Short mmCIF file of N, CA and C in Angstrom, two decimals:
data_model
loop_
_atom_site.label_atom_id
_atom_site.label_comp_id
_atom_site.label_asym_id
_atom_site.label_seq_id
_atom_site.Cartn_x
_atom_site.Cartn_y
_atom_site.Cartn_z
N MET A 1 45.28 -31.46 10.89
CA MET A 1 45.42 -30.26 10.56
C MET A 1 44.92 -29.80 9.26
N LYS A 2 44.75 -31.04 7.97
CA LYS A 2 44.06 -30.74 7.10
C LYS A 2 42.36 -30.70 7.18
N ARG A 3 41.94 -31.32 8.14
CA ARG A 3 40.37 -31.45 8.08
C ARG A 3 40.14 -30.01 8.35
N VAL A 4 41.00 -29.73 9.57
CA VAL A 4 40.53 -28.21 10.11
C VAL A 4 40.30 -27.26 9.13
N VAL A 5 41.74 -27.16 8.03
CA VAL A 5 41.47 -26.09 6.79
C VAL A 5 40.38 -26.51 6.19
N MET A 6 40.16 -27.74 5.52
CA MET A 6 38.96 -27.81 4.65
C MET A 6 37.52 -27.46 5.80
N PHE A 7 37.50 -27.76 7.23
CA PHE A 7 36.22 -27.39 7.62
C PHE A 7 35.90 -25.56 7.60
N PHE A 8 37.12 -25.22 7.61
CA PHE A 8 36.92 -23.60 7.41
C PHE A 8 37.13 -22.92 6.18
N ILE A 9 37.06 -23.80 5.31
CA ILE A 9 37.29 -23.20 4.16
C ILE A 9 35.40 -23.49 3.64
N CYS A 10 34.77 -24.69 3.83
CA CYS A 10 33.66 -24.77 3.63
C CYS A 10 32.79 -24.11 4.79
N LEU A 11 33.39 -23.85 5.76
CA LEU A 11 32.44 -22.95 6.50
C LEU A 11 32.19 -21.54 6.05
N CYS A 12 33.47 -21.11 5.59
CA CYS A 12 33.71 -19.50 5.02
C CYS A 12 32.63 -19.50 3.67
N SER A 13 32.83 -20.51 2.82
CA SER A 13 32.17 -20.47 1.63
C SER A 13 30.44 -20.78 2.04
N PHE A 14 29.91 -21.75 2.76
CA PHE A 14 28.52 -21.79 3.09
C PHE A 14 28.22 -20.35 3.84
N SER A 15 29.16 -19.91 4.73
CA SER A 15 28.33 -18.40 5.18
C SER A 15 28.55 -17.44 3.47
N TYR A 16 29.32 -17.44 2.86
CA TYR A 16 29.29 -16.36 1.78
C TYR A 16 27.93 -16.64 1.33
N LEU A 17 27.69 -18.14 1.06
CA LEU A 17 26.34 -18.31 -0.08
C LEU A 17 25.24 -17.69 0.87
N MET A 18 25.41 -18.05 2.13
CA MET A 18 24.11 -17.77 3.12
C MET A 18 24.11 -16.28 3.14
N ALA A 19 25.13 -15.54 2.97
CA ALA A 19 25.19 -14.22 3.06
C ALA A 19 24.51 -13.55 1.84
N GLN A 20 24.11 -14.18 0.83
CA GLN A 20 23.98 -13.38 -0.63
C GLN A 20 22.32 -14.02 -0.79
N ARG A 21 21.58 -13.56 -0.09
CA ARG A 21 20.14 -13.51 0.09
C ARG A 21 19.21 -12.55 -0.42
N TYR A 22 18.72 -12.32 -1.19
CA TYR A 22 17.60 -11.22 -1.65
C TYR A 22 16.36 -11.69 -1.25
N VAL A 23 15.51 -10.79 -0.57
CA VAL A 23 14.16 -10.83 -0.07
C VAL A 23 13.04 -9.79 -0.96
N VAL A 24 12.22 -10.54 -1.64
CA VAL A 24 11.29 -9.89 -2.43
C VAL A 24 10.71 -8.83 -1.63
N TYR A 25 11.23 -7.69 -1.77
CA TYR A 25 10.62 -6.65 -0.68
C TYR A 25 8.88 -5.94 -1.39
N THR A 26 8.96 -5.59 -2.79
CA THR A 26 7.81 -4.91 -3.52
C THR A 26 7.78 -5.44 -5.09
N MET A 27 6.61 -5.33 -5.20
CA MET A 27 6.65 -5.79 -6.96
C MET A 27 5.68 -5.05 -7.46
N VAL A 28 5.93 -4.27 -8.83
CA VAL A 28 5.00 -3.41 -9.59
C VAL A 28 4.99 -4.48 -11.15
N GLY A 29 3.65 -4.93 -11.25
CA GLY A 29 3.64 -5.43 -12.48
C GLY A 29 3.53 -7.03 -12.21
N LYS A 30 3.98 -7.75 -13.00
CA LYS A 30 4.05 -9.51 -12.70
C LYS A 30 5.52 -9.80 -13.08
N PRO A 31 6.48 -9.57 -12.44
CA PRO A 31 7.79 -10.25 -12.61
C PRO A 31 7.49 -11.79 -11.95
N SER A 32 8.68 -12.76 -12.81
CA SER A 32 8.46 -14.11 -12.15
C SER A 32 9.49 -14.67 -12.32
N LEU A 33 9.79 -15.82 -11.97
CA LEU A 33 10.97 -16.48 -11.41
C LEU A 33 10.98 -18.00 -12.26
N ILE A 34 12.50 -17.86 -12.89
CA ILE A 34 12.48 -18.91 -13.80
C ILE A 34 13.03 -19.86 -13.19
N VAL A 35 12.38 -21.26 -12.79
CA VAL A 35 13.34 -22.48 -12.69
C VAL A 35 13.17 -23.55 -13.29
N LYS A 36 14.05 -24.12 -13.95
CA LYS A 36 14.34 -25.33 -14.98
C LYS A 36 13.47 -24.87 -15.98
N GLU A 37 13.10 -24.02 -16.36
CA GLU A 37 12.52 -23.24 -17.56
C GLU A 37 10.97 -23.32 -17.42
N GLU A 38 10.47 -23.38 -16.10
CA GLU A 38 9.41 -23.15 -15.73
C GLU A 38 9.02 -22.07 -15.50
N ARG A 39 8.23 -21.36 -15.15
CA ARG A 39 7.92 -19.48 -14.89
C ARG A 39 6.74 -19.99 -13.93
N ARG A 40 7.12 -19.27 -12.61
CA ARG A 40 6.36 -18.99 -11.50
C ARG A 40 6.34 -17.79 -10.98
N ALA A 41 4.88 -17.00 -10.74
CA ALA A 41 4.97 -15.97 -10.21
C ALA A 41 5.84 -15.56 -8.99
N LEU A 42 6.64 -14.42 -8.78
CA LEU A 42 7.38 -14.25 -7.65
C LEU A 42 6.31 -13.83 -6.59
N LYS A 43 6.60 -13.81 -5.44
CA LYS A 43 5.62 -13.37 -4.24
C LYS A 43 6.30 -12.86 -3.46
N LEU A 44 5.63 -11.72 -2.74
CA LEU A 44 6.22 -11.03 -1.65
C LEU A 44 6.87 -12.14 -0.38
N ARG A 45 8.26 -11.29 0.11
CA ARG A 45 8.70 -12.15 0.71
C ARG A 45 9.72 -13.62 0.04
N ASP A 46 9.54 -13.57 -1.07
CA ASP A 46 10.59 -14.90 -1.44
C ASP A 46 11.74 -14.45 -1.47
N GLN A 47 12.45 -15.41 -1.42
CA GLN A 47 14.32 -15.55 -1.12
C GLN A 47 14.72 -15.83 -2.37
N LEU A 48 15.68 -14.85 -2.76
CA LEU A 48 16.17 -14.99 -4.17
C LEU A 48 18.11 -15.28 -3.82
N THR A 49 18.56 -15.76 -4.76
CA THR A 49 19.85 -15.95 -4.67
C THR A 49 20.69 -15.01 -5.80
N PRO A 50 21.97 -14.99 -5.98
CA PRO A 50 22.60 -14.23 -6.76
C PRO A 50 22.31 -15.01 -8.65
N SER A 51 22.19 -16.25 -8.40
CA SER A 51 22.30 -17.10 -9.66
C SER A 51 20.71 -17.16 -9.68
N SER A 52 19.67 -16.89 -9.28
CA SER A 52 18.04 -16.79 -9.66
C SER A 52 17.81 -16.32 -10.65
N VAL A 53 17.35 -16.57 -11.72
CA VAL A 53 16.91 -16.04 -12.74
C VAL A 53 15.38 -15.51 -12.85
N VAL A 54 15.25 -14.20 -13.19
CA VAL A 54 13.89 -13.56 -12.95
C VAL A 54 13.79 -13.19 -14.26
N ASN A 55 12.20 -12.84 -14.64
CA ASN A 55 11.60 -12.34 -15.78
C ASN A 55 11.40 -10.85 -15.66
N ILE A 56 11.79 -9.84 -15.83
CA ILE A 56 10.99 -8.79 -15.67
C ILE A 56 10.09 -8.16 -16.76
N PRO A 57 9.17 -8.01 -16.81
CA PRO A 57 8.38 -7.35 -18.09
C PRO A 57 8.50 -6.07 -18.02
N TYR A 58 8.06 -5.63 -19.44
CA TYR A 58 8.22 -4.00 -19.37
C TYR A 58 7.10 -3.37 -18.64
N ASP A 59 7.17 -2.40 -18.22
CA ASP A 59 6.79 -1.73 -17.08
C ASP A 59 6.56 -2.20 -15.99
N ALA A 60 7.51 -3.36 -15.23
CA ALA A 60 7.56 -3.70 -14.08
C ALA A 60 8.73 -3.54 -13.47
N LYS A 61 8.48 -3.64 -12.09
CA LYS A 61 9.48 -3.22 -10.77
C LYS A 61 9.52 -4.16 -9.89
N LEU A 62 10.78 -4.65 -9.53
CA LEU A 62 11.24 -5.62 -8.35
C LEU A 62 12.05 -4.99 -7.78
N GLU A 63 11.53 -4.90 -6.23
CA GLU A 63 12.47 -4.34 -5.32
C GLU A 63 13.06 -5.53 -4.49
N LEU A 64 14.38 -5.81 -4.37
CA LEU A 64 15.14 -6.59 -3.32
C LEU A 64 15.63 -6.23 -2.09
N PHE A 65 15.65 -7.01 -0.87
CA PHE A 65 16.08 -6.26 0.29
C PHE A 65 17.37 -7.12 0.58
N ASP A 66 18.46 -6.71 0.81
CA ASP A 66 19.42 -7.56 1.39
C ASP A 66 20.05 -7.05 2.91
N GLU A 67 19.43 -7.87 3.56
CA GLU A 67 19.70 -8.06 5.18
C GLU A 67 21.10 -7.80 5.72
N VAL A 68 21.75 -8.39 4.52
CA VAL A 68 23.35 -8.61 5.61
C VAL A 68 24.13 -7.28 5.12
N ASN A 69 23.72 -6.56 3.77
CA ASN A 69 24.51 -5.45 3.45
C ASN A 69 23.79 -4.23 3.56
N HIS A 70 22.57 -4.14 4.23
CA HIS A 70 21.60 -3.18 4.66
C HIS A 70 21.36 -2.47 3.02
N LYS A 71 20.92 -2.71 2.44
CA LYS A 71 20.81 -2.37 0.89
C LYS A 71 19.43 -2.91 0.34
N GLN A 72 18.93 -1.99 -0.26
CA GLN A 72 17.52 -2.25 -0.97
C GLN A 72 18.09 -2.00 -2.58
N TYR A 73 17.68 -3.04 -3.19
CA TYR A 73 18.08 -2.91 -4.88
C TYR A 73 16.72 -2.73 -5.75
N ILE A 74 16.62 -1.72 -6.69
CA ILE A 74 15.15 -1.61 -7.44
C ILE A 74 15.71 -2.10 -8.67
N ILE A 75 15.45 -3.13 -9.36
CA ILE A 75 15.35 -3.58 -10.44
C ILE A 75 13.91 -3.17 -11.64
N LYS A 76 14.16 -2.42 -12.64
CA LYS A 76 13.63 -1.77 -13.49
C LYS A 76 13.63 -1.98 -15.06
N THR A 77 14.63 -2.73 -15.07
CA THR A 77 15.14 -3.00 -16.53
C THR A 77 14.46 -4.33 -17.18
N PRO A 78 13.42 -4.11 -18.14
CA PRO A 78 13.04 -5.45 -18.52
C PRO A 78 13.58 -6.57 -18.90
N GLY A 79 13.75 -7.80 -19.05
CA GLY A 79 14.30 -8.89 -19.31
C GLY A 79 14.22 -10.09 -18.73
N ARG A 80 15.18 -11.06 -19.01
CA ARG A 80 15.57 -12.12 -18.17
C ARG A 80 16.67 -12.30 -18.17
N ALA A 81 16.96 -12.48 -16.87
CA ALA A 81 18.73 -12.31 -16.62
C ALA A 81 18.44 -12.89 -15.12
N SER A 82 19.71 -13.46 -14.59
CA SER A 82 19.90 -13.94 -13.31
C SER A 82 19.81 -12.22 -12.26
N VAL A 83 19.68 -12.68 -11.03
CA VAL A 83 19.88 -11.64 -10.34
C VAL A 83 21.50 -10.75 -10.26
N ALA A 84 22.10 -11.14 -10.46
CA ALA A 84 23.78 -10.81 -10.09
C ALA A 84 23.64 -9.96 -11.31
N SER A 85 23.39 -10.70 -12.21
CA SER A 85 23.43 -9.89 -13.81
C SER A 85 22.40 -8.34 -13.89
N LEU A 86 21.49 -8.74 -13.32
CA LEU A 86 20.39 -7.23 -13.11
C LEU A 86 21.31 -6.48 -12.22
N LEU A 87 21.69 -7.18 -11.20
CA LEU A 87 21.94 -5.84 -10.01
C LEU A 87 23.47 -5.20 -10.83
N LYS A 88 24.05 -5.51 -11.72
CA LYS A 88 25.30 -5.05 -11.98
C LYS A 88 24.91 -4.10 -13.24
N ASP A 89 23.62 -4.13 -13.68
CA ASP A 89 22.93 -3.13 -14.80
C ASP A 89 22.84 -1.77 -14.30
N ASP A 90 23.53 -1.04 -15.02
CA ASP A 90 23.61 0.80 -14.27
C ASP A 90 22.27 1.34 -14.48
N ARG A 91 21.17 0.72 -15.00
CA ARG A 91 20.12 1.14 -15.30
C ARG A 91 19.31 1.20 -13.69
N ASN A 92 19.96 -0.22 -13.21
CA ASN A 92 18.73 -0.36 -12.05
C ASN A 92 19.27 0.23 -10.87
N SER A 93 18.73 0.23 -9.87
CA SER A 93 19.15 1.46 -8.56
C SER A 93 19.95 0.63 -7.42
N VAL A 94 20.95 1.17 -6.38
CA VAL A 94 21.09 0.36 -5.49
C VAL A 94 20.83 1.59 -4.03
N VAL A 95 20.15 1.50 -2.93
CA VAL A 95 19.71 2.30 -2.05
C VAL A 95 20.81 1.72 -0.95
N ALA A 96 21.28 2.77 -0.22
CA ALA A 96 22.03 2.41 1.08
C ALA A 96 20.86 2.64 1.97
N LEU A 97 20.35 1.72 3.05
CA LEU A 97 19.40 1.99 4.04
C LEU A 97 19.87 2.76 5.39
N THR A 98 19.34 3.74 5.62
CA THR A 98 19.29 4.06 7.12
C THR A 98 19.21 3.15 7.93
N ASP A 99 19.58 2.80 9.45
CA ASP A 99 19.47 2.30 10.53
C ASP A 99 17.91 2.02 10.59
N ARG A 100 17.01 2.88 10.82
CA ARG A 100 15.59 3.21 11.07
C ARG A 100 14.87 2.47 10.22
N TYR A 101 14.97 3.01 8.75
CA TYR A 101 14.64 2.35 7.77
C TYR A 101 14.69 0.74 7.33
N PHE A 102 15.80 0.63 7.72
CA PHE A 102 16.78 -1.04 7.63
C PHE A 102 15.70 -1.57 8.68
N ARG A 103 15.70 -1.32 9.69
CA ARG A 103 14.86 -1.65 11.02
C ARG A 103 13.14 -2.14 10.56
N TYR A 104 12.71 -1.00 10.00
CA TYR A 104 11.32 -1.14 9.39
C TYR A 104 10.91 -1.78 8.34
N ILE A 105 11.98 -2.09 7.35
CA ILE A 105 11.78 -2.74 6.56
C ILE A 105 12.07 -4.53 6.67
N LEU A 106 13.25 -4.42 7.77
CA LEU A 106 13.20 -5.76 7.98
C LEU A 106 11.83 -6.20 9.08
N SER A 107 11.19 -5.61 9.82
CA SER A 107 10.19 -5.86 10.72
C SER A 107 9.02 -6.20 9.63
N GLN A 108 9.07 -5.40 8.42
CA GLN A 108 7.95 -5.79 7.55
C GLN A 108 8.53 -7.00 6.83
N VAL A 109 9.57 -7.15 6.43
CA VAL A 109 10.24 -8.77 5.64
C VAL A 109 9.54 -9.89 6.61
N LYS A 110 9.75 -9.84 7.93
CA LYS A 110 9.58 -10.79 8.58
C LYS A 110 8.48 -10.97 9.66
N GLY A 111 7.30 -10.03 9.05
CA GLY A 111 6.25 -10.12 9.40
C GLY A 111 5.48 -9.58 10.72
N ASN A 112 6.67 -8.96 11.55
CA ASN A 112 6.10 -8.12 12.33
C ASN A 112 5.20 -6.97 12.38
N ASN A 113 4.44 -6.61 13.30
CA ASN A 113 3.54 -5.43 12.98
C ASN A 113 3.80 -4.11 13.40
N GLU A 114 5.10 -4.09 13.33
CA GLU A 114 5.71 -2.64 13.44
C GLU A 114 5.34 -1.75 12.24
N THR A 115 4.48 -0.36 12.62
CA THR A 115 4.58 0.43 11.19
C THR A 115 4.93 1.67 11.92
N ILE A 116 5.14 2.43 10.96
CA ILE A 116 5.62 4.06 11.41
C ILE A 116 4.47 4.98 11.11
N ILE A 117 3.95 5.56 12.07
CA ILE A 117 2.67 6.30 11.78
C ILE A 117 3.03 7.92 11.34
N ARG A 118 3.00 8.43 10.41
CA ARG A 118 3.21 9.74 10.35
C ARG A 118 2.50 10.80 9.90
N SER A 119 2.44 11.90 10.81
CA SER A 119 0.77 12.60 10.36
C SER A 119 1.53 13.64 9.70
N CYS A 120 0.82 14.59 8.74
CA CYS A 120 1.19 15.73 7.93
C CYS A 120 -0.29 16.48 8.19
N SER A 121 0.09 17.66 8.76
CA SER A 121 -1.01 18.61 8.63
C SER A 121 -0.47 20.23 8.08
N ASP A 122 -1.44 20.53 7.46
CA ASP A 122 -1.32 22.00 6.90
C ASP A 122 -1.83 23.15 7.48
N PRO A 123 -1.42 23.88 8.12
CA PRO A 123 -2.32 25.00 9.15
C PRO A 123 -2.86 25.93 8.10
N ALA A 124 -2.16 25.88 6.48
CA ALA A 124 -2.68 27.00 6.21
C ALA A 124 -4.06 26.52 5.38
N THR A 125 -4.95 27.60 5.31
CA THR A 125 -6.02 27.14 4.33
C THR A 125 -6.13 27.99 3.42
N VAL A 126 -6.95 27.67 2.28
CA VAL A 126 -7.17 28.52 1.01
C VAL A 126 -8.69 28.74 1.09
N THR A 127 -9.28 30.26 1.12
CA THR A 127 -10.33 30.54 0.82
C THR A 127 -10.30 31.27 -0.34
N ARG A 128 -11.53 31.18 -1.04
CA ARG A 128 -11.80 31.70 -2.10
C ARG A 128 -13.08 32.54 -2.12
N GLU A 129 -13.28 33.68 -2.80
CA GLU A 129 -14.25 34.35 -2.99
C GLU A 129 -14.95 34.63 -4.42
N GLU A 130 -16.42 34.25 -4.28
CA GLU A 130 -16.66 34.26 -5.76
C GLU A 130 -17.66 35.32 -5.42
N GLN A 131 -17.64 36.35 -6.60
CA GLN A 131 -18.48 37.64 -6.69
C GLN A 131 -19.42 37.09 -7.71
N ILE A 132 -20.83 37.60 -7.54
CA ILE A 132 -21.58 37.40 -8.30
C ILE A 132 -22.01 38.43 -9.39
N ASP A 133 -21.99 38.22 -10.75
CA ASP A 133 -22.12 39.22 -11.33
C ASP A 133 -23.50 40.12 -11.22
N SER A 134 -23.54 41.58 -11.42
CA SER A 134 -24.92 41.93 -10.85
C SER A 134 -25.85 41.94 -12.35
N THR A 135 -25.24 41.39 -13.19
CA THR A 135 -26.28 41.13 -14.29
C THR A 135 -26.84 40.06 -14.53
N VAL A 136 -26.72 38.87 -13.40
CA VAL A 136 -26.95 37.18 -13.95
C VAL A 136 -28.49 37.59 -12.43
N PHE A 137 -29.51 37.01 -13.13
CA PHE A 137 -30.53 37.04 -12.19
C PHE A 137 -30.66 35.40 -11.75
N ILE A 138 -31.03 35.47 -10.58
CA ILE A 138 -31.20 33.68 -10.08
C ILE A 138 -32.61 33.79 -9.94
N LYS A 139 -33.23 32.87 -11.00
CA LYS A 139 -34.54 32.20 -10.80
C LYS A 139 -35.01 31.58 -9.32
N GLN A 140 -35.94 32.16 -8.76
CA GLN A 140 -36.35 31.72 -7.53
C GLN A 140 -37.54 30.42 -7.96
N LYS A 141 -37.61 29.45 -7.02
CA LYS A 141 -38.57 28.61 -6.84
C LYS A 141 -39.84 29.14 -6.79
N GLU A 142 -40.90 28.92 -7.18
CA GLU A 142 -42.40 29.32 -6.78
C GLU A 142 -43.02 28.47 -6.41
#
């Protein structure tokens, strides 16, 4: 019985750790990942955990995608900290995703070729009439 309980505790803790994965969806600037005091540039689709330490330079932005919770995290606060502490900062944004947008982001992260085509048309046109001043002479070519 003791083994069964320990097995379920390990299974629950493992599933909790697996649930806390963030995928790099968009980057602006050059945010980097710090691993054992070594800095490496983040790439799209990199997977981060709450304990991952990232460096966000001034005027940079990092968007993370959480597949389990259907959320998108936008980190724009400059500094060097763990992902968990950056997500707690009120200056960063958390966006709850609609089902359709969640499926779109998921297909982009997994590398599928699903795209959304949006067409915008404006039936109105603007015309402008220019009047020529009667005192202006147009030089004719000879």
